[in-house]
Coordinates of C-alpha atoms and ligand atoms in Angstrom, one line a residue:
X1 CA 90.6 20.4 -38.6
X2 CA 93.6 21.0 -41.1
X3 CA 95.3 18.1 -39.8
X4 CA 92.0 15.9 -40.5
X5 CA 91.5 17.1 -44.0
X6 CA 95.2 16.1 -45.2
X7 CA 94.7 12.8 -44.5
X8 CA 91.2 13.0 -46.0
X9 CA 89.8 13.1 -49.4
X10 CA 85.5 14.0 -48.9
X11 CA 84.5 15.7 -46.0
X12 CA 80.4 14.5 -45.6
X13 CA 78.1 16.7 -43.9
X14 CA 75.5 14.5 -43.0
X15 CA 71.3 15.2 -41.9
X16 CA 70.4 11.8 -40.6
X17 CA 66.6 11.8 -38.9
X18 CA 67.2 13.6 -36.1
X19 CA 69.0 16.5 -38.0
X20 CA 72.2 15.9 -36.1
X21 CA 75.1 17.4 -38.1
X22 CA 77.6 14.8 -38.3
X23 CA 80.9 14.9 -40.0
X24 CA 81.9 11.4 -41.9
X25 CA 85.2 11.5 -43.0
X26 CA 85.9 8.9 -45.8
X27 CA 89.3 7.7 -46.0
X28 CA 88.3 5.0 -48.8
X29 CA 90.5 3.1 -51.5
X30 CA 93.4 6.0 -53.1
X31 CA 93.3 8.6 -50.9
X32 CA 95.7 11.1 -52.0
X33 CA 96.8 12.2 -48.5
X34 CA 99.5 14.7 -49.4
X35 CA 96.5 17.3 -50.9
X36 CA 96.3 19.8 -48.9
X37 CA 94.2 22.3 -51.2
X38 CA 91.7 22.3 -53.6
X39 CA 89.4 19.8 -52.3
X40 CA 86.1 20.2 -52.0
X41 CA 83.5 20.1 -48.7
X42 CA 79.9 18.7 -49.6
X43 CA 76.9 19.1 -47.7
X44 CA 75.4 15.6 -48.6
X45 CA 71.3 14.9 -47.8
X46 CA 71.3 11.6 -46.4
X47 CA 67.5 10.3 -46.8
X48 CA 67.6 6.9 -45.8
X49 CA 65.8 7.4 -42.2
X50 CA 63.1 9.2 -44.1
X51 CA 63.2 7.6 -47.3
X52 CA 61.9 4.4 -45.0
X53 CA 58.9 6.8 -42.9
X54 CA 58.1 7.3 -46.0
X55 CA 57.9 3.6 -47.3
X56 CA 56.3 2.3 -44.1
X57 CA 53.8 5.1 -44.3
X58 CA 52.7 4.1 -48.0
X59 CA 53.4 0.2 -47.1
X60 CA 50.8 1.2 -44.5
X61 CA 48.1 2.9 -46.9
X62 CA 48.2 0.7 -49.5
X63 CA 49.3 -3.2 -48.4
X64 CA 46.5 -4.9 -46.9
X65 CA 49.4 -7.5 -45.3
X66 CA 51.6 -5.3 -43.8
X67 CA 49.7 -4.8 -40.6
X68 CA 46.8 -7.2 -39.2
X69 CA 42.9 -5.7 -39.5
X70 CA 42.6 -4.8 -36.1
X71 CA 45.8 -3.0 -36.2
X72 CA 44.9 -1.1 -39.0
X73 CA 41.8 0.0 -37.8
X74 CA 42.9 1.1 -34.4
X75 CA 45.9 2.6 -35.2
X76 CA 43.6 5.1 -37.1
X77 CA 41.1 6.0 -34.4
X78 CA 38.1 3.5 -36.0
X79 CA 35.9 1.8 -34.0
X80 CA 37.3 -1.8 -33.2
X81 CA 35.9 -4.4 -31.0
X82 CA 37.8 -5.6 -28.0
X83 CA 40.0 -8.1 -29.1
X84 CA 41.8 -10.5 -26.4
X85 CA 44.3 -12.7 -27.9
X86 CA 44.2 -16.5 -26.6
X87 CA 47.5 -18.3 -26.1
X88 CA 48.0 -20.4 -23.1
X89 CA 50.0 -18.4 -20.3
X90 CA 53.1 -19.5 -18.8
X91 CA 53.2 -20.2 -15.4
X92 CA 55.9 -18.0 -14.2
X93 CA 56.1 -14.2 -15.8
X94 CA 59.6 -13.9 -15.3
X95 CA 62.6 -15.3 -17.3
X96 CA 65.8 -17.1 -16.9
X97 CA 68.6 -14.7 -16.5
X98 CA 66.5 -11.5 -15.2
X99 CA 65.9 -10.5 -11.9
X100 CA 62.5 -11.9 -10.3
X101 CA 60.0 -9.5 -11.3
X102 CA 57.8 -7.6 -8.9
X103 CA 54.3 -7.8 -8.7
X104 CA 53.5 -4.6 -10.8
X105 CA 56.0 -6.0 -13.5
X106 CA 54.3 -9.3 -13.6
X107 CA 51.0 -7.7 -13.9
X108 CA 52.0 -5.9 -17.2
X109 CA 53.5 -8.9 -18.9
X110 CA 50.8 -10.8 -18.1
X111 CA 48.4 -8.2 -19.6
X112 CA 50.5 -7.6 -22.8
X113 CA 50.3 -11.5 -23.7
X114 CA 46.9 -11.4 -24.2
X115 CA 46.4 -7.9 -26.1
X116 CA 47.4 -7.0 -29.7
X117 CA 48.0 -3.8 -29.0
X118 CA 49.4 -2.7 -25.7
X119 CA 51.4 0.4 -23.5
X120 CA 53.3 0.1 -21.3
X121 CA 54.2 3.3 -19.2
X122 CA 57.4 3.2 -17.4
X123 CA 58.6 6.3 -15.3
X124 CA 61.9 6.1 -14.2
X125 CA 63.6 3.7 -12.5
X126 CA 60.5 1.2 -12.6
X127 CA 62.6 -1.7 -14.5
X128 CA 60.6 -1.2 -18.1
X129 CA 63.8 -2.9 -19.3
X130 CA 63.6 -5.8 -17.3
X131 CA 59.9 -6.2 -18.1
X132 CA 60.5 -5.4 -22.2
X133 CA 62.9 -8.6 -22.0
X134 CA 60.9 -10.7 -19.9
X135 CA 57.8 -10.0 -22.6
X136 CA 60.1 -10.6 -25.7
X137 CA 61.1 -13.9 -23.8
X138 CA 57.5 -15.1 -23.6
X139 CA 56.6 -13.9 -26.5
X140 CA 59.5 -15.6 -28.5
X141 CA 58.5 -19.0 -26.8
X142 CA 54.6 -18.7 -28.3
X143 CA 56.0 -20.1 -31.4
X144 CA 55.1 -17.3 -33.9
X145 CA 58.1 -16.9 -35.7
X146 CA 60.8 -14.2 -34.7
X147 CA 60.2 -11.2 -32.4
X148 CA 60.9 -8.2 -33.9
X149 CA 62.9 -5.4 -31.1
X150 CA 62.8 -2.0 -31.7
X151 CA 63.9 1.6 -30.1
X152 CA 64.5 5.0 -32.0
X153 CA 68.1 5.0 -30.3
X154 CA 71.2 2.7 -30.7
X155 CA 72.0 2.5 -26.9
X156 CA 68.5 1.7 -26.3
X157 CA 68.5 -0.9 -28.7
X158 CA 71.5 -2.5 -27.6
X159 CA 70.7 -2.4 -23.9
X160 CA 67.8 -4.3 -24.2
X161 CA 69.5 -6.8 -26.7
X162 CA 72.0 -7.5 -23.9
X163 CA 68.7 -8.3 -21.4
X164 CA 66.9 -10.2 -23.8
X165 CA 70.2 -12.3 -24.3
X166 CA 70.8 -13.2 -21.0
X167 CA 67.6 -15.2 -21.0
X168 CA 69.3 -17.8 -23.1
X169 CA 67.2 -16.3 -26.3
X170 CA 69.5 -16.6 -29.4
X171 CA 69.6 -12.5 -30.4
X172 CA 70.9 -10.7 -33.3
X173 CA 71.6 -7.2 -33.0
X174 CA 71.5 -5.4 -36.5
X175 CA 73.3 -2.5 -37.0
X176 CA 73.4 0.1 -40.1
X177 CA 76.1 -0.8 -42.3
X178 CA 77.5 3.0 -41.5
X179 CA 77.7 2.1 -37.8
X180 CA 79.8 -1.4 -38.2
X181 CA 83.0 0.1 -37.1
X182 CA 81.3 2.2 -34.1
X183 CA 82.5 -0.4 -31.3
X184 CA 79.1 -1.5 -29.3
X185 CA 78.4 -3.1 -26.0
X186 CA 76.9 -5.9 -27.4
X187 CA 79.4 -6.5 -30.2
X188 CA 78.9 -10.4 -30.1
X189 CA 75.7 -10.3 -31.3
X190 CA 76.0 -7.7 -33.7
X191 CA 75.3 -9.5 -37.5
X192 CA 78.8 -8.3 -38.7
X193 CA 80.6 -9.9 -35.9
X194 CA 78.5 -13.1 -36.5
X195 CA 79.5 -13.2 -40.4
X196 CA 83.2 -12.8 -39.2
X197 CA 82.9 -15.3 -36.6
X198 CA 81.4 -18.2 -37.9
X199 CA 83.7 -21.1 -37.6
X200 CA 81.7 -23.2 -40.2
X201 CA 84.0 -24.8 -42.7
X202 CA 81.4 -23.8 -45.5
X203 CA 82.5 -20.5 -44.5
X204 CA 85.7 -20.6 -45.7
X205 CA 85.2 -19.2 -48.7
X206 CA 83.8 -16.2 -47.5
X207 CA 86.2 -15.4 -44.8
X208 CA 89.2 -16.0 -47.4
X209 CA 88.2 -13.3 -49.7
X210 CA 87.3 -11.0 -46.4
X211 CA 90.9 -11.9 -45.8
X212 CA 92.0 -10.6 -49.4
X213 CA 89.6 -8.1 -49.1
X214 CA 91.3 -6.7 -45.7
X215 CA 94.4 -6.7 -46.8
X216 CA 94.6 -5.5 -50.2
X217 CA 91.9 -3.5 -49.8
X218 CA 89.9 -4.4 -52.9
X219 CA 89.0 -7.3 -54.5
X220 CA 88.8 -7.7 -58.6
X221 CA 85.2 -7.4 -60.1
X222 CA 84.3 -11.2 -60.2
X223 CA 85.6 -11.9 -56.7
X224 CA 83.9 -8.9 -55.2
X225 CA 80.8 -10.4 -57.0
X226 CA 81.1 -13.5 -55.0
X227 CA 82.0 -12.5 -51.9
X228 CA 79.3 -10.4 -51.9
X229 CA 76.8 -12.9 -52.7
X230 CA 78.3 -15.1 -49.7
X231 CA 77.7 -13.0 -47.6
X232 CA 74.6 -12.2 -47.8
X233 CA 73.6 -15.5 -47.7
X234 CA 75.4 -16.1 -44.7
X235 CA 73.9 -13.3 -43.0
X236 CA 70.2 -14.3 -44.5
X237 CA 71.0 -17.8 -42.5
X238 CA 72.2 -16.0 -39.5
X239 CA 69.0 -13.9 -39.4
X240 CA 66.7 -16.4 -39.8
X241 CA 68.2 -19.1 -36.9
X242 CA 67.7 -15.8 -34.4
X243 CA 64.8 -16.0 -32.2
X244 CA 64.7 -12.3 -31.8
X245 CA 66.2 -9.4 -33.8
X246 CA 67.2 -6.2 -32.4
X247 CA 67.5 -2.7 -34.6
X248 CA 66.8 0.7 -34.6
X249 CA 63.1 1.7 -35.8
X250 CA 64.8 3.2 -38.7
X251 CA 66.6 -0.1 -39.0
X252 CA 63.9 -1.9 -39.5
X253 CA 63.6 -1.0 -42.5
X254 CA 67.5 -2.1 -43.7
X255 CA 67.0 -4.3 -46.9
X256 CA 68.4 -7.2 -45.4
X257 CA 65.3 -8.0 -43.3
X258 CA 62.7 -7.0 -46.8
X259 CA 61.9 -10.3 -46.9
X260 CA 61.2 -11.1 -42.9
X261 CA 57.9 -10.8 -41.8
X262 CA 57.2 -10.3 -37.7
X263 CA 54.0 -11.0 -36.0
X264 CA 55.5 -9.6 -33.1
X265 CA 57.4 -6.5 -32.6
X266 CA 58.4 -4.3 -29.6
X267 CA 59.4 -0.7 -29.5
X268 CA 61.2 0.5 -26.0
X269 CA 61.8 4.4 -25.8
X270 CA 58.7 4.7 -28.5
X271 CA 57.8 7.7 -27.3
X272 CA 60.6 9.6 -28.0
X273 CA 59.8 8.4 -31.7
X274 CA 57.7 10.0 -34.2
X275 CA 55.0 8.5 -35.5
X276 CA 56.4 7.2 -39.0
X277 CA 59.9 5.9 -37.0
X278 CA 57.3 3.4 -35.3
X279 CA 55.7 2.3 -38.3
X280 CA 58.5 1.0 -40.2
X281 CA 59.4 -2.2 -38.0
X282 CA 55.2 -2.4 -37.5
X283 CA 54.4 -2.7 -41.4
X284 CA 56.3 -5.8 -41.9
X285 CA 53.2 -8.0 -40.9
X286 CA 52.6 -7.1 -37.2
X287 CA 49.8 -8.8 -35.2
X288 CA 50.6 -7.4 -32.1
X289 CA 52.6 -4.9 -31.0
X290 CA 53.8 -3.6 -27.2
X291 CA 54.8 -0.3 -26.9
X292 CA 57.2 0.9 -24.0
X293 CA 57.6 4.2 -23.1
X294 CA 56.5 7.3 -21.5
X295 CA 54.6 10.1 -22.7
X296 CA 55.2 12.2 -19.4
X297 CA 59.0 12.4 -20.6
X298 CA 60.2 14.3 -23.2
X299 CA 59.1 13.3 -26.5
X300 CA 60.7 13.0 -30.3
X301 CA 62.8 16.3 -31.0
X302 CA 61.7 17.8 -34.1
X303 CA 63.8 20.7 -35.3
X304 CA 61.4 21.8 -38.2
X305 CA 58.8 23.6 -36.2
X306 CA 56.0 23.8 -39.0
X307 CA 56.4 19.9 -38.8
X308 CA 55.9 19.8 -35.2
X309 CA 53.0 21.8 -35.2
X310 CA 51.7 19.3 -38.4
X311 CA 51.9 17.2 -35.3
X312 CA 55.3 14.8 -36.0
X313 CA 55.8 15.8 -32.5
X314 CA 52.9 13.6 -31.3
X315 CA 54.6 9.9 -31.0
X316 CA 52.7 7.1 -31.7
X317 CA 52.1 6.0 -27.8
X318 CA 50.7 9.8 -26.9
X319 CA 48.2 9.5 -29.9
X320 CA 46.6 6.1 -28.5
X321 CA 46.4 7.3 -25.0
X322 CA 44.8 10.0 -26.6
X323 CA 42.4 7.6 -28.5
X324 CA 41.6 5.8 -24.7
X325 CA 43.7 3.3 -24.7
X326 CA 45.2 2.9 -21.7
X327 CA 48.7 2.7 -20.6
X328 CA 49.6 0.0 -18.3
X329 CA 51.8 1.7 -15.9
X330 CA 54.5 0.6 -13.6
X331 CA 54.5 2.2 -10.2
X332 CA 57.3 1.1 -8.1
X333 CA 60.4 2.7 -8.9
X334 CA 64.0 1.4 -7.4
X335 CA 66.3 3.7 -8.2
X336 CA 65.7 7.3 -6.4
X337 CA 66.3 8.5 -2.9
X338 CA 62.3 8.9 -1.9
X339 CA 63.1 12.6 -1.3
X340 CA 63.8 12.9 -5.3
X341 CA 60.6 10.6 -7.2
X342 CA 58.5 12.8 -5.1
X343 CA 58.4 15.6 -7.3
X344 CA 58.4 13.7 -10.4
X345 CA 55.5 11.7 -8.9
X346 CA 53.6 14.5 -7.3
X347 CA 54.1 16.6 -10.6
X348 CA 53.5 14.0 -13.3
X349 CA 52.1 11.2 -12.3
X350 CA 49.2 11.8 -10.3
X351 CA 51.1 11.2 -7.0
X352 CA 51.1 7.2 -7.8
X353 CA 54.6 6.5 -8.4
X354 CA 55.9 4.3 -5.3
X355 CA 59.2 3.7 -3.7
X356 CA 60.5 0.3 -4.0
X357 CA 63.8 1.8 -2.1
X358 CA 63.5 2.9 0.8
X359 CA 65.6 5.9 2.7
X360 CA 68.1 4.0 4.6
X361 CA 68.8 1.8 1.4
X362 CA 70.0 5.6 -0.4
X363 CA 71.6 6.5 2.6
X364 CA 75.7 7.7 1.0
X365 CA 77.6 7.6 4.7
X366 CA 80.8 9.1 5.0
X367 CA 80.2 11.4 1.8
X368 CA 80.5 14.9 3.0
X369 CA 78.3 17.4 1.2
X370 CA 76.7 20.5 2.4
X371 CA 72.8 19.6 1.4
X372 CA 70.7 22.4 2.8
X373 CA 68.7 19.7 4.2
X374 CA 71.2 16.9 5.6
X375 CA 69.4 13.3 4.7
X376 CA 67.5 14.9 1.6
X377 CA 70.3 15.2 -0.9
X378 CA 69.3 17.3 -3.2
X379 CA 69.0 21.1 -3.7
X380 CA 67.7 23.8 -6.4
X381 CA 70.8 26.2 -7.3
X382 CA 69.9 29.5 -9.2
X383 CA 72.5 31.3 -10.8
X384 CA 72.4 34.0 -12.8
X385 CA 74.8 32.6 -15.4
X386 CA 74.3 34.2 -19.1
X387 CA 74.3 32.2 -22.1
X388 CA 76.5 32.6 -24.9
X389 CA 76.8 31.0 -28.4
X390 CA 78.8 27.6 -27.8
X391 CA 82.0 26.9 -30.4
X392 CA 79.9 25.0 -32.7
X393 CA 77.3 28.1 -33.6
X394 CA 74.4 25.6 -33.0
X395 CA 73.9 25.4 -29.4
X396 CA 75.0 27.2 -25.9
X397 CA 77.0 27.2 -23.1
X398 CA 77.1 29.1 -19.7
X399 CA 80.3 29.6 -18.3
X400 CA 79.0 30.8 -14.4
X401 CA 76.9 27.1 -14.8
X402 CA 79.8 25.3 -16.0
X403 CA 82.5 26.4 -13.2
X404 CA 79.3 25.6 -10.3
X405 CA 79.2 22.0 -11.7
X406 CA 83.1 22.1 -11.7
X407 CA 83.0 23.1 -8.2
X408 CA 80.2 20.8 -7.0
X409 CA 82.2 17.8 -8.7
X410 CA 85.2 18.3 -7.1
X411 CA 83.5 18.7 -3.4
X412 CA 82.0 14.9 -4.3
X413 CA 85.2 13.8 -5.8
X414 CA 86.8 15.1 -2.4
X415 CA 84.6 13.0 -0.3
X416 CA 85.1 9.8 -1.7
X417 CA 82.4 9.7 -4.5
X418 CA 83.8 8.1 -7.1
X419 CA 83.8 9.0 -11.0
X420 CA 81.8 6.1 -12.4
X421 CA 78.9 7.3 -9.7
X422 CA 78.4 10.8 -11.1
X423 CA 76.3 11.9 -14.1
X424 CA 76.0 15.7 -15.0
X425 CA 72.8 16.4 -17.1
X426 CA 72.7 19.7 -19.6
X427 CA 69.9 19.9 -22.6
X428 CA 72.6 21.6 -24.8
X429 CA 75.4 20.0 -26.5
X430 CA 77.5 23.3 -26.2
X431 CA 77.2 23.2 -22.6
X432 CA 78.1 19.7 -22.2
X433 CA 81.2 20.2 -24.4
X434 CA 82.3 23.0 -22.7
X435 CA 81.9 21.1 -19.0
X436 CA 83.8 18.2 -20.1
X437 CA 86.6 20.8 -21.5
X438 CA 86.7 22.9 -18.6
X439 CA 86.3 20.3 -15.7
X440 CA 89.3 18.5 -17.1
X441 CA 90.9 21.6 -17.9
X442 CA 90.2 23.4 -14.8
X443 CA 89.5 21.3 -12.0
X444 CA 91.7 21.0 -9.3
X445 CA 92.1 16.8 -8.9
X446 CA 93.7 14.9 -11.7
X447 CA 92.4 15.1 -14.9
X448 CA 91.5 11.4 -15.3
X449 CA 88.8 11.8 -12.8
X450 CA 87.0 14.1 -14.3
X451 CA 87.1 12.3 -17.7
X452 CA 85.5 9.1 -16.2
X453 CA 82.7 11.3 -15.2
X454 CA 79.8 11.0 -17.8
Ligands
NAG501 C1 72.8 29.5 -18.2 O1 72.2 29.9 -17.0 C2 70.9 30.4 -17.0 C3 70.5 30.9 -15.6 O2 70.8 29.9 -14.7 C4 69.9 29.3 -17.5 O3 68.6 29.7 -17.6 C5 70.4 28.8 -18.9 O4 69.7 27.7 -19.3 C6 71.9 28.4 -18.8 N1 72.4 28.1 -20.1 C7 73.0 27.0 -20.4 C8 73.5 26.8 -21.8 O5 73.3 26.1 -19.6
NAG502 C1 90.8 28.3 -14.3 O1 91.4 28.3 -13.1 C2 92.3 29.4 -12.9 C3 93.0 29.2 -11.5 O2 93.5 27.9 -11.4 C4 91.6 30.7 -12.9 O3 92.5 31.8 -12.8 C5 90.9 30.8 -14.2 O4 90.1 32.0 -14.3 C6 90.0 29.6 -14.5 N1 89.4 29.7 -15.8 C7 88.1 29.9 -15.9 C8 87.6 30.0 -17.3 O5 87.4 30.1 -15.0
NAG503 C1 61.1 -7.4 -4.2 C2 61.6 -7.4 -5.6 O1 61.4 -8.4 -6.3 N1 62.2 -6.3 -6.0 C3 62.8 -6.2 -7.4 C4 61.8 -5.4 -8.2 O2 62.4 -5.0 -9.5 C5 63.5 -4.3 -9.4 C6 63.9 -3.8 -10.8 O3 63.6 -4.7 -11.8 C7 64.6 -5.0 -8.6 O4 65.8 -4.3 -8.5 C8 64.1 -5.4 -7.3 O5 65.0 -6.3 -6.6

């Protein structure tokens, strides 16, 4: 910590939305690095994410244009008649680049085509990304202007941008100007990288005082100016040529898209949401709007409980299934042994969840572990591990927990699993810090196994 504040001048303590505590450190222009004392430490109250609920909420209220009629209406629990929009329906439901789609999958596109306002339920493992690009694909080809993409997370967001790309759809992926230097998976279609990457002679300009910029570090008032200026037109024109943009709920409400309007808009994960996250991409003229999620998995995490009970824990998606409309669900889930959806299935979805694997396709020969039922691999554990205050003061850890997952690990590792194949799950971010430390720590392979492991 000492060793970061030297080289440091402000230490930001940030709340963003989800009240994660965050610490920025800002090593900007005349940093005087050799101050070791008397510095300060600000807790700084970041209200961007909510600054824009609140926007889209009043945008909502008060602008007859941000959301169509029927929208409007039955996003409020009115009476609405049954509306069915008519647009000639492509032949195939799938899309270059994806997978073939299974029936269940095509059945849900096909159904969210001609509906302005639809669900679409997908448990695990039932390809809901799959079917969210092969949507945006059709929907993009309609003709209506852009397609708006949306999902409370940034690895949601850029999962499906990388989907949607590979059907040949020309996709920009915004990111928050705080986030530009966070390296993403889909870097090449991240605005910045487009603006930096444009080999247009126009251009020039632009990239030769980024260049000056870069290197000295500053540019004088008038040039700054300028630069500015070009840049925002080039990412205005870099915007606009997309057929579909891809942000974070919250940034969908980034100034640089205040003058876009999208008749169609797509929120993946929405029910992990709140309400007002999901209204911000919608307010910016939607006509219809599909909404992927599930409401049988955990929803949005409010710390303030007085708001939760207010009912900010209710997403958008839970409300209108409580309001009767109906979730399209898929049903046919690929990616479990049968032995482990059944629970899930039996437990939260009516029994109706199907296996589109079937045991001999999950079968893991030659991996040695003692299941207590050999071909069912899978088993309860109960410990009786005490929790403990983690480092942090915010969350927990359980040490008995954390050496059973160590010695579990290392039996897989053993048998040939490798690294990139095993996941360890915890709800607390104490516990998970404290596994990673101690398996690497403590295990008995080589370190750099245990580090691959996520
Ligand atoms: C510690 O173990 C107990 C008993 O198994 C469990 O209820 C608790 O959730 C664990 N705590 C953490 C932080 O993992
Ligand atoms: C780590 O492993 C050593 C033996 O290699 C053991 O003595 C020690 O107790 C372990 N640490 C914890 C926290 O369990
Ligand atoms: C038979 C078939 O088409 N199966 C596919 C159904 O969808 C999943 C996930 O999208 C694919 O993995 C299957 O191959």
């Amino acid at each position: 910590m000492l060793a970061l504040m030297l080289s440091t001048f402000s230490l930001q303590i940030k709340l963003t939305a989800q009240e994660e505590v965050a610490l920025e450190l800002r090593a900007s222009q005349g940093v005087p690095v050799e101050l070791n004392h008397g510095f300060s430490v600000d807790f700084v109250w970041k209200s961007t994410s909510f600054d824009r609920m609140q926007g889209a909420m009043k945008t909502f209220a008060v602008d007859e244009t941000s959301v169509s009629g029927y929208i409007y209406h039955h996003l409020l629990g009115h009476e609405v008649e049954h509306q069915i929009i008519r647009n000639t329906l492509p032949r195939r439901f799938g899309a270059p680049g994806l997978p073939e789609l299974n029936a269940s999958q095509v059945l849900a596109v096909k159904s969210v085509l001609q509906k302005p306002v639809s669900l679409i339920q997908g448990p695990p493992g039932t390809g809901k990304t799959v079917t969210s690009a092969a949507i945006v694909y059709h929907m993009a080809k309609q003709g209506q202007g852009q397609v708006l993409v949306c999902a409370p997370s940034n690895v949601a967001v850029d999962q499906l941008a990388e989907k949607i790309s590979s059907t040949g759809l020309k996709v920009v992926r915004l990111c928050a100007k705080s986030r530009e230097a966070v390296s993403s998976p889909v870097e090449h279609l991240t605005l910045h990288y487009q603006v930096r990457h444009l080999d247009n002679s126009e251009k020039s300009e632009m990239h030769k005082l980024q260049q000056l910029k870069d290197e000295q570090g500053e540019l004088s008032s008038s040039d700054e100016k300028k630069y500015k200026a070009l840049k925002r037109a080039t990412e205005r024109e870099i915007l606009q040529s997309a057929d579909v943009i891809c942000c974070t709920c919250v940034g969908a409400g980034d100034p640089r898209l205040s003058n876009f309007r999208f008749r169609q808009v797509l929120i993946d994960e929405s029910t992990q949401a709140t309400e007002p996250e999901c209204l911000i991409p919608l307010v910016l003229g939607v006509k219809q709007v599909v909404l992927v999620g599930d409401h049988c998995q955990l929803g949005p995490v409010i710390m303030c409980k007085k708001a939760a009970r207010a009912g900010l824990a209710q997403s958008l998606f839970e409300r209108l299934v409580i309001l009767g409309v109906k979730p399209f669900r898929l049903q046919v889930q690929y990616r479990m042994h049968p032995c482990l959806s059944e629970f899930p299935s039996n437990c939260f979805y009516e029994g109706t969840l199907q296996n589109g694997v079937t045991v001999n396709e999950r079968q893991s020969s030659g991996i040695d572990f003692p299941w207590p039922v050999p071909n069912r691999p899978m088993f309860f554990y109960v410990q009786m591990g005490v929790e403990e205050i983690s480092a942090s003061g915010t969350s927990y850890l359980n040490r008995t927990e954390a050496a059973n997952v160590e010695k579990i690990v290392t039996t897989f590792l053993r048998s040939g699993v490798v690294p990139s194949q095993i996941g360890v799950i915890t709800p607390y971010e104490g516990q998970r810090a404290y596994i990673v430390n101690y398996m690497s720590r403590n295990g008995s392979l080589r370190q750099q196994l245990y580090k691959e492991i996520e």
